[in-house]
Short mmCIF file of C-alpha atoms in Angstrom, two decimals:
data_model
loop_
_atom_site.label_atom_id
_atom_site.label_comp_id
_atom_site.label_asym_id
_atom_site.label_seq_id
_atom_site.Cartn_x
_atom_site.Cartn_y
_atom_site.Cartn_z
CA UNK A 1 55.47 0.79 -6.46
CA UNK A 2 51.94 0.08 -6.58
CA UNK A 3 50.55 -3.37 -6.53
CA UNK A 4 49.74 -4.56 -9.97
CA UNK A 5 46.06 -6.06 -9.87
CA UNK A 6 43.70 -7.79 -12.46
CA UNK A 7 40.66 -8.70 -11.96
CA UNK A 8 38.68 -12.15 -13.49
CA UNK A 9 35.10 -11.77 -13.87
CA UNK A 10 33.36 -8.28 -14.16
CA UNK A 11 30.26 -8.89 -12.54
CA UNK A 12 27.88 -7.57 -9.39
CA UNK A 13 31.73 -8.31 -7.58
CA UNK A 14 33.92 -7.93 -10.20
CA UNK A 15 33.21 -4.03 -11.19
CA UNK A 16 33.02 -3.36 -7.90
CA UNK A 17 36.24 -4.57 -6.65
CA UNK A 18 37.66 -2.91 -10.23
CA UNK A 19 36.38 0.53 -8.59
CA UNK A 20 38.05 -0.09 -5.58
CA UNK A 21 41.61 -1.04 -6.88
CA UNK A 22 41.40 2.59 -8.86
CA UNK A 23 40.35 4.35 -6.06
CA UNK A 24 43.39 2.62 -3.73
CA UNK A 25 46.86 5.03 -3.77
CA UNK A 26 48.59 2.22 -3.88
CA UNK A 27 47.16 -0.02 -6.68
CA UNK A 28 46.94 0.13 -10.15
CA UNK A 29 44.46 -1.78 -11.81
CA UNK A 30 45.88 -3.12 -15.06
CA UNK A 31 42.88 -4.93 -16.49
CA UNK A 32 39.89 -6.96 -15.92
CA UNK A 33 38.91 -10.39 -17.80
CA UNK A 34 35.59 -11.75 -19.26
CA UNK A 35 33.82 -13.86 -21.66
CA UNK A 36 30.84 -11.89 -21.67
CA UNK A 37 29.71 -9.45 -25.15
CA UNK A 38 26.87 -7.92 -23.18
CA UNK A 39 25.69 -4.18 -21.55
CA UNK A 40 27.88 -5.43 -18.42
CA UNK A 41 31.42 -5.50 -20.14
CA UNK A 42 30.94 -2.84 -22.35
CA UNK A 43 30.60 -0.71 -19.43
CA UNK A 44 34.11 -1.51 -18.03
CA UNK A 45 35.38 -0.09 -21.94
CA UNK A 46 33.50 2.97 -21.59
CA UNK A 47 35.23 3.74 -18.48
CA UNK A 48 38.49 3.24 -19.70
CA UNK A 49 39.35 -0.02 -18.20
CA UNK A 50 41.38 -2.34 -20.37
CA UNK A 51 39.63 -5.85 -21.03
CA UNK A 52 41.29 -8.77 -21.63
CA UNK A 53 39.21 -12.00 -23.18
CA UNK A 54 38.95 -14.81 -20.41
CA UNK A 55 39.32 -17.81 -23.20
CA UNK A 56 40.00 -17.74 -26.50
CA UNK A 57 36.51 -18.48 -27.76
CA UNK A 58 35.63 -15.59 -25.90
CA UNK A 59 37.96 -13.16 -27.30
CA UNK A 60 37.10 -14.07 -31.02
CA UNK A 61 33.58 -13.36 -29.81
CA UNK A 62 34.54 -9.95 -28.42
CA UNK A 63 36.10 -8.92 -31.58
CA UNK A 64 33.04 -10.02 -33.81
CA UNK A 65 30.87 -7.92 -31.97
CA UNK A 66 33.48 -5.06 -32.22
CA UNK A 67 34.40 -4.90 -28.34
CA UNK A 68 38.48 -3.60 -28.16
CA UNK A 69 40.06 -6.94 -26.67
CA UNK A 70 43.36 -5.44 -25.05
CA UNK A 71 44.74 -9.20 -24.81
CA UNK A 72 44.60 -12.47 -23.48
CA UNK A 73 43.81 -13.30 -19.64
CA UNK A 74 47.59 -14.60 -19.90
CA UNK A 75 49.01 -11.55 -21.19
CA UNK A 76 46.63 -9.42 -18.52
CA UNK A 77 48.38 -12.07 -16.02
CA UNK A 78 52.02 -11.44 -16.82
CA UNK A 79 51.63 -7.83 -15.72
CA UNK A 80 49.80 -8.38 -12.45
CA UNK A 81 51.15 -9.09 -9.24
CA UNK A 82 47.81 -10.65 -8.00
CA UNK A 83 44.84 -11.25 -9.29
CA UNK A 84 41.41 -11.14 -7.74
CA UNK A 85 38.97 -13.89 -9.43
CA UNK A 86 35.37 -13.17 -9.29
CA UNK A 87 33.85 -15.69 -12.11
CA UNK A 88 30.94 -17.88 -11.07
CA UNK A 89 30.82 -20.04 -8.30
CA UNK A 90 33.17 -23.15 -8.91
CA UNK A 91 34.36 -21.51 -11.60
CA UNK A 92 36.89 -19.90 -10.00
CA UNK A 93 38.37 -22.86 -8.29
CA UNK A 94 39.56 -24.15 -12.14
CA UNK A 95 41.27 -21.25 -12.77
CA UNK A 96 43.68 -21.78 -9.96
CA UNK A 97 46.37 -23.96 -12.00
CA UNK A 98 46.44 -21.18 -14.36
CA UNK A 99 47.61 -18.29 -11.67
CA UNK A 100 50.10 -20.81 -10.25
CA UNK A 101 51.61 -21.43 -13.23
CA UNK A 102 51.69 -17.44 -14.62
CA UNK A 103 52.86 -16.91 -11.03
CA UNK A 104 50.46 -14.43 -9.70
CA UNK A 105 49.06 -14.35 -6.56
CA UNK A 106 45.38 -14.87 -6.36
CA UNK A 107 42.07 -13.70 -4.35
CA UNK A 108 39.35 -15.69 -4.45
CA UNK A 109 35.42 -15.24 -3.21
CA UNK A 110 33.55 -16.96 -0.65
CA UNK A 111 31.83 -18.92 -3.19
CA UNK A 112 34.17 -21.12 -3.73
CA UNK A 113 35.60 -23.92 -0.42
CA UNK A 114 37.75 -22.66 1.90
CA UNK A 115 39.84 -26.20 0.28
CA UNK A 116 40.42 -24.18 -2.67
CA UNK A 117 43.19 -22.02 -0.82
CA UNK A 118 43.29 -23.39 2.65
CA UNK A 119 43.05 -19.91 4.00
CA UNK A 120 39.65 -17.92 4.74
CA UNK A 121 40.00 -14.23 4.92
CA UNK A 122 38.15 -11.55 6.75
CA UNK A 123 41.18 -8.23 7.56
CA UNK A 124 40.15 -7.44 10.99
CA UNK A 125 40.20 -10.99 12.27
CA UNK A 126 43.24 -12.94 10.55
CA UNK A 127 45.47 -10.19 8.37
CA UNK A 128 48.39 -11.30 9.57
CA UNK A 129 47.83 -14.75 8.72
CA UNK A 130 47.48 -13.96 4.90
CA UNK A 131 50.85 -12.12 4.88
CA UNK A 132 52.73 -13.45 1.74
CA UNK A 133 50.26 -16.18 0.75
CA UNK A 134 49.39 -17.02 -2.79
CA UNK A 135 46.04 -17.40 -2.17
CA UNK A 136 43.45 -16.43 0.08
CA UNK A 137 39.44 -16.63 -0.20
CA UNK A 138 37.21 -13.66 1.17
CA UNK A 139 34.37 -15.47 2.51
CA UNK A 140 30.53 -14.86 1.60
CA UNK A 141 28.86 -11.53 2.41
CA UNK A 142 27.20 -13.14 5.18
CA UNK A 143 30.19 -14.99 6.87
CA UNK A 144 31.83 -11.64 6.90
CA UNK A 145 29.15 -9.98 8.52
CA UNK A 146 29.13 -12.47 11.30
CA UNK A 147 32.88 -12.42 11.44
CA UNK A 148 33.07 -8.78 11.77
CA UNK A 149 29.67 -8.35 14.25
CA UNK A 150 30.36 -11.36 16.53
CA UNK A 151 34.28 -11.17 16.40
CA UNK A 152 33.75 -7.57 17.32
CA UNK A 153 32.14 -9.31 20.84
CA UNK A 154 34.53 -11.98 20.75
CA UNK A 155 37.76 -9.28 21.14
CA UNK A 156 35.57 -7.64 24.08
CA UNK A 157 35.38 -11.03 26.07
CA UNK A 158 31.43 -10.30 26.34
CA UNK A 159 30.39 -13.18 23.72
CA UNK A 160 30.02 -17.03 24.85
CA UNK A 161 27.60 -18.01 21.74
CA UNK A 162 25.56 -16.84 19.23
CA UNK A 163 23.19 -18.08 17.23
CA UNK A 164 21.23 -16.54 14.35
CA UNK A 165 18.77 -16.58 11.72
CA UNK A 166 19.41 -14.94 8.18
CA UNK A 167 16.38 -14.07 5.78
CA UNK A 168 18.47 -13.77 2.40
CA UNK A 169 17.19 -12.00 -0.31
CA UNK A 170 16.54 -14.41 -3.18
CA UNK A 171 18.58 -12.97 -5.69
CA UNK A 172 20.76 -10.01 -7.05
CA UNK A 173 18.38 -7.01 -7.93
CA UNK A 174 20.15 -7.09 -11.88
CA UNK A 175 19.33 -10.57 -11.86
CA UNK A 176 15.60 -10.83 -10.66
CA UNK A 177 14.40 -10.74 -14.02
CA UNK A 178 15.74 -14.52 -15.04
CA UNK A 179 14.26 -16.06 -11.78
CA UNK A 180 14.14 -16.12 -7.95
CA UNK A 181 11.68 -16.89 -5.33
CA UNK A 182 8.24 -14.71 -5.40
CA UNK A 183 5.30 -14.77 -2.93
CA UNK A 184 7.11 -17.36 -1.03
CA UNK A 185 9.69 -18.11 1.73
CA UNK A 186 12.37 -21.11 0.92
CA UNK A 187 13.88 -22.55 4.38
CA UNK A 188 17.69 -23.74 3.90
CA UNK A 189 17.21 -27.69 4.03
CA UNK A 190 20.16 -28.35 7.28
CA UNK A 191 20.91 -26.79 10.21
CA UNK A 192 23.19 -25.86 11.06
CA UNK A 193 23.22 -23.13 7.38
CA UNK A 194 26.67 -23.10 5.99
CA UNK A 195 27.31 -19.58 7.09
CA UNK A 196 28.24 -20.46 10.79
CA UNK A 197 30.80 -23.18 10.15
CA UNK A 198 32.30 -21.14 7.52
CA UNK A 199 32.65 -18.38 10.07
CA UNK A 200 34.98 -20.92 12.08
CA UNK A 201 37.52 -21.25 9.21
CA UNK A 202 38.13 -17.78 10.58
CA UNK A 203 37.18 -17.65 13.66
CA UNK A 204 38.13 -21.48 15.17
CA UNK A 205 36.85 -20.32 18.84
CA UNK A 206 33.36 -19.19 17.52
CA UNK A 207 30.18 -20.81 19.23
CA UNK A 208 28.02 -20.10 16.71
CA UNK A 209 24.71 -21.83 15.02
CA UNK A 210 22.96 -20.40 12.08
CA UNK A 211 19.85 -21.11 10.03
CA UNK A 212 18.55 -19.13 6.97
CA UNK A 213 15.67 -18.88 4.61
CA UNK A 214 15.94 -17.15 1.27
CA UNK A 215 12.85 -14.66 0.73
CA UNK A 216 11.11 -13.00 -2.33
CA UNK A 217 13.45 -9.77 -2.33
CA UNK A 218 16.63 -8.62 -3.69
CA UNK A 219 17.58 -6.12 -1.90
CA UNK A 220 20.30 -7.38 0.49
CA UNK A 221 19.87 -10.21 3.38
CA UNK A 222 19.09 -9.61 7.30
CA UNK A 223 20.17 -11.37 10.29
CA UNK A 224 18.80 -11.84 13.88
CA UNK A 225 20.77 -12.92 16.53
CA UNK A 226 20.68 -14.10 20.15
CA UNK A 227 23.58 -13.85 22.05
CA UNK A 228 24.89 -15.05 25.05
CA UNK A 229 27.57 -13.27 26.65
CA UNK A 230 30.10 -14.14 29.09
CA UNK A 231 28.58 -12.14 31.77
CA UNK A 232 25.69 -9.96 32.86
CA UNK A 233 26.96 -6.78 30.92
CA UNK A 234 25.02 -3.05 29.91
CA UNK A 235 23.15 -2.06 26.69
CA UNK A 236 26.17 0.43 26.33
CA UNK A 237 28.94 -2.10 26.96
CA UNK A 238 27.79 -3.93 23.73
CA UNK A 239 27.58 -0.83 21.91
CA UNK A 240 30.58 -0.18 22.83
CA UNK A 241 32.26 -3.33 21.40
CA UNK A 242 30.55 -3.10 17.95
CA UNK A 243 31.83 0.57 17.83
CA UNK A 244 35.30 -0.45 18.63
CA UNK A 245 35.15 -2.51 15.84
CA UNK A 246 35.59 -1.51 11.90
CA UNK A 247 33.26 -1.66 9.33
CA UNK A 248 30.07 -1.62 11.23
CA UNK A 249 27.87 1.58 11.23
CA UNK A 250 24.81 2.13 13.00
CA UNK A 251 21.15 2.76 11.43
CA UNK A 252 18.21 3.35 13.50
CA UNK A 253 14.38 3.27 13.36
CA UNK A 254 13.93 6.21 15.11
CA UNK A 255 15.10 7.92 11.66
CA UNK A 256 12.79 6.03 9.39
CA UNK A 257 14.91 3.18 8.51
CA UNK A 258 12.58 0.67 9.05
CA UNK A 259 13.25 -1.22 6.27
CA UNK A 260 16.20 -3.37 4.12
CA UNK A 261 14.33 -1.06 0.95
CA UNK A 262 15.03 2.21 3.01
CA UNK A 263 18.66 1.57 3.98
CA UNK A 264 19.02 1.04 0.22
CA UNK A 265 17.34 4.34 -0.63
CA UNK A 266 19.54 6.25 1.99
CA UNK A 267 22.49 4.87 0.81
CA UNK A 268 21.47 6.21 -3.17
CA UNK A 269 20.84 9.43 -0.39
CA UNK A 270 24.77 9.53 0.45
CA UNK A 271 25.99 9.50 -2.63
CA UNK A 272 27.13 6.28 -2.89
CA UNK A 273 28.55 4.40 -6.00
CA UNK A 274 26.00 2.10 -7.09
CA UNK A 275 24.07 2.78 -3.42
CA UNK A 276 26.70 0.61 -2.01
CA UNK A 277 26.80 -0.09 1.87
CA UNK A 278 30.06 -1.73 2.79
CA UNK A 279 29.56 -1.81 6.20
CA UNK A 280 27.43 -3.90 8.50
CA UNK A 281 24.36 -1.82 8.95
CA UNK A 282 23.18 -2.30 13.22
CA UNK A 283 20.34 -1.11 13.78
CA UNK A 284 21.19 0.71 17.44
CA UNK A 285 18.10 1.10 18.91
CA UNK A 286 16.66 -2.32 18.20
CA UNK A 287 19.37 -3.95 20.43
CA UNK A 288 18.26 -5.08 23.65
CA UNK A 289 20.53 -6.66 26.72
CA UNK A 290 19.33 -8.25 29.52
CA UNK A 291 21.47 -9.09 31.76
CA UNK A 292 23.60 -11.72 30.42
CA UNK A 293 21.46 -12.43 26.86
CA UNK A 294 22.13 -10.00 23.88
CA UNK A 295 19.41 -9.43 20.80
CA UNK A 296 20.47 -7.39 17.54
CA UNK A 297 19.45 -7.43 13.77
CA UNK A 298 21.57 -6.17 11.41
CA UNK A 299 21.29 -5.97 7.48
CA UNK A 300 24.29 -7.01 4.80
CA UNK A 301 24.34 -5.69 1.62
CA UNK A 302 25.36 -8.83 -0.27
CA UNK A 303 26.83 -7.12 -3.79
CA UNK A 304 29.12 -4.63 -1.99
CA UNK A 305 30.57 -6.03 1.73
CA UNK A 306 33.42 -7.66 0.39
CA UNK A 307 34.73 -5.27 -1.46
CA UNK A 308 36.89 -3.67 1.28
CA UNK A 309 37.88 -7.27 2.49
CA UNK A 310 39.06 -7.86 -1.05
CA UNK A 311 40.98 -4.77 -0.96
CA UNK A 312 42.99 -5.72 2.23
CA UNK A 313 43.55 -9.15 1.13
CA UNK A 314 45.62 -7.66 -1.88
CA UNK A 315 47.96 -5.88 0.49
CA UNK A 316 47.92 -9.20 2.68
CA UNK A 317 49.12 -11.59 -0.66
CA UNK A 318 51.33 -8.59 -2.02
CA UNK A 319 52.82 -8.16 1.80
CA UNK A 320 53.13 -4.10 1.18
CA UNK A 321 51.04 -3.14 4.15
CA UNK A 322 52.18 -5.42 7.24
CA UNK A 323 49.86 -4.30 9.73
CA UNK A 324 46.18 -5.11 9.29
CA UNK A 325 44.77 -2.20 11.13
CA UNK A 326 46.95 0.03 8.65
CA UNK A 327 45.17 -1.54 5.51
CA UNK A 328 42.02 -1.12 6.79
CA UNK A 329 42.83 2.53 7.96
CA UNK A 330 43.81 2.80 3.97
CA UNK A 331 41.04 1.15 2.64
CA UNK A 332 38.17 2.94 4.41
CA UNK A 333 39.73 6.00 4.05
CA UNK A 334 39.55 5.42 0.39
CA UNK A 335 36.54 4.13 0.34
CA UNK A 336 34.56 6.33 2.50
CA UNK A 337 33.70 3.93 4.86
CA UNK A 338 31.37 5.50 7.99
CA UNK A 339 30.36 4.81 11.40
CA UNK A 340 26.97 6.44 11.61
CA UNK A 341 25.38 6.91 8.08
CA UNK A 342 23.43 10.36 10.18
CA UNK A 343 23.78 11.87 13.00
CA UNK A 344 23.49 10.76 16.47
CA UNK A 345 20.02 11.96 17.50
CA UNK A 346 19.51 13.86 21.06
CA UNK A 347 18.77 11.15 22.74
CA UNK A 348 21.43 9.10 21.85
CA UNK A 349 23.98 11.59 22.70
CA UNK A 350 22.69 12.45 26.36
CA UNK A 351 21.82 9.32 27.88
#
C-alpha cells in the first residue's frame, strides 16, 4: 500500500513537497493544511489538492473567503501515515505534540532545532538511522549541500578538513516585495556560522568551519570552499568523488553559466517545474586542485534542494524502503534528477 502523506504548510517548500509526493509511485498526497486564504493556497484547490484548515479560526476564514475546505488538520492527520511540516520557522515545533497524539510520523525542516526531533537527515549520509523513527528533521538548504559535497569527498577518503564561505540570498524571490537587503551585504555576527555545526549533526566527524553573509539578491546561495585533502590528489580524483555521489550536477563557465541567474534561467529552459534545481550545481571548470588542497564553488537553489531529501525521509520513517540508495534512485528518477545539465564539451571528454 502506498504511504499516505499530508503536508502542513503550503508555502515555498510545502507546495514543492506536495508536487513531489504526487510524482512518487509509492506515495499518495491526501491533502495539505494551511491557515491562509490568499493566492498561494487557492492554487492548491485549483490543482485538485484537498485543502484542510490548520486551525479552527483559519477554517472559518477559508469558508468566509469561499474556499472549499476538506476538514480540519486533525481530520487530515487521521488519514495519513506521515506528515511533512513545512510551516514557518519555530511554528513547526509547536505542532509536534499534535502529531504524537495523532500517532503520525513527522518530517520537519531545517528551520527547527536539531533537538526538536533528536535526528537530522540527509539521505546519502544517514538514511539507515532514520528507519522507523517517529520524527526526523531534514536539514537546511545550505547544510544539505554541505553534507552532499563534503560527504562525497569524505566517503572517498579525500577530505581532511573544509573551510567555507557562504554568500546567502537575502530573501526568497516571492517575498522580495516584503523586505530584504538592498545595495549592501550583511555578515553573520559569529564564526562559525550555524551551517558547519549543523552539518555535524549528520556527519559528526566532519572537520568544517563556515562563515556566511547575506547579499542583496534573491536567487540562490553561493558557496566557496577551501579543502585540505588527506593526500595529494589529481583534479580528476576529486571530480570522480563528486560524480559518484547522488544529487550533485555540474555546470560550466565555458557554457556561459557564469552567474547565479544564468543557472536559474537554464533550469527554466530545461522545463523544470518552477525553474527548480534539486541538485547542487558545482562549477566543474572552476574546481582547482593543487597538491593536497582543493578549491571549488557551487550553487544552492534554496527553494528546492531539500525536496528530494524530504521524500526520502518519508520513506525512511514509514519503513517502506529500507535501503537508502534504493530510495534515492526512486526519488531521483521520478523527479528527473540529472548528473549533467548539459552535454560535456569535447575538451572535458578527451583529456
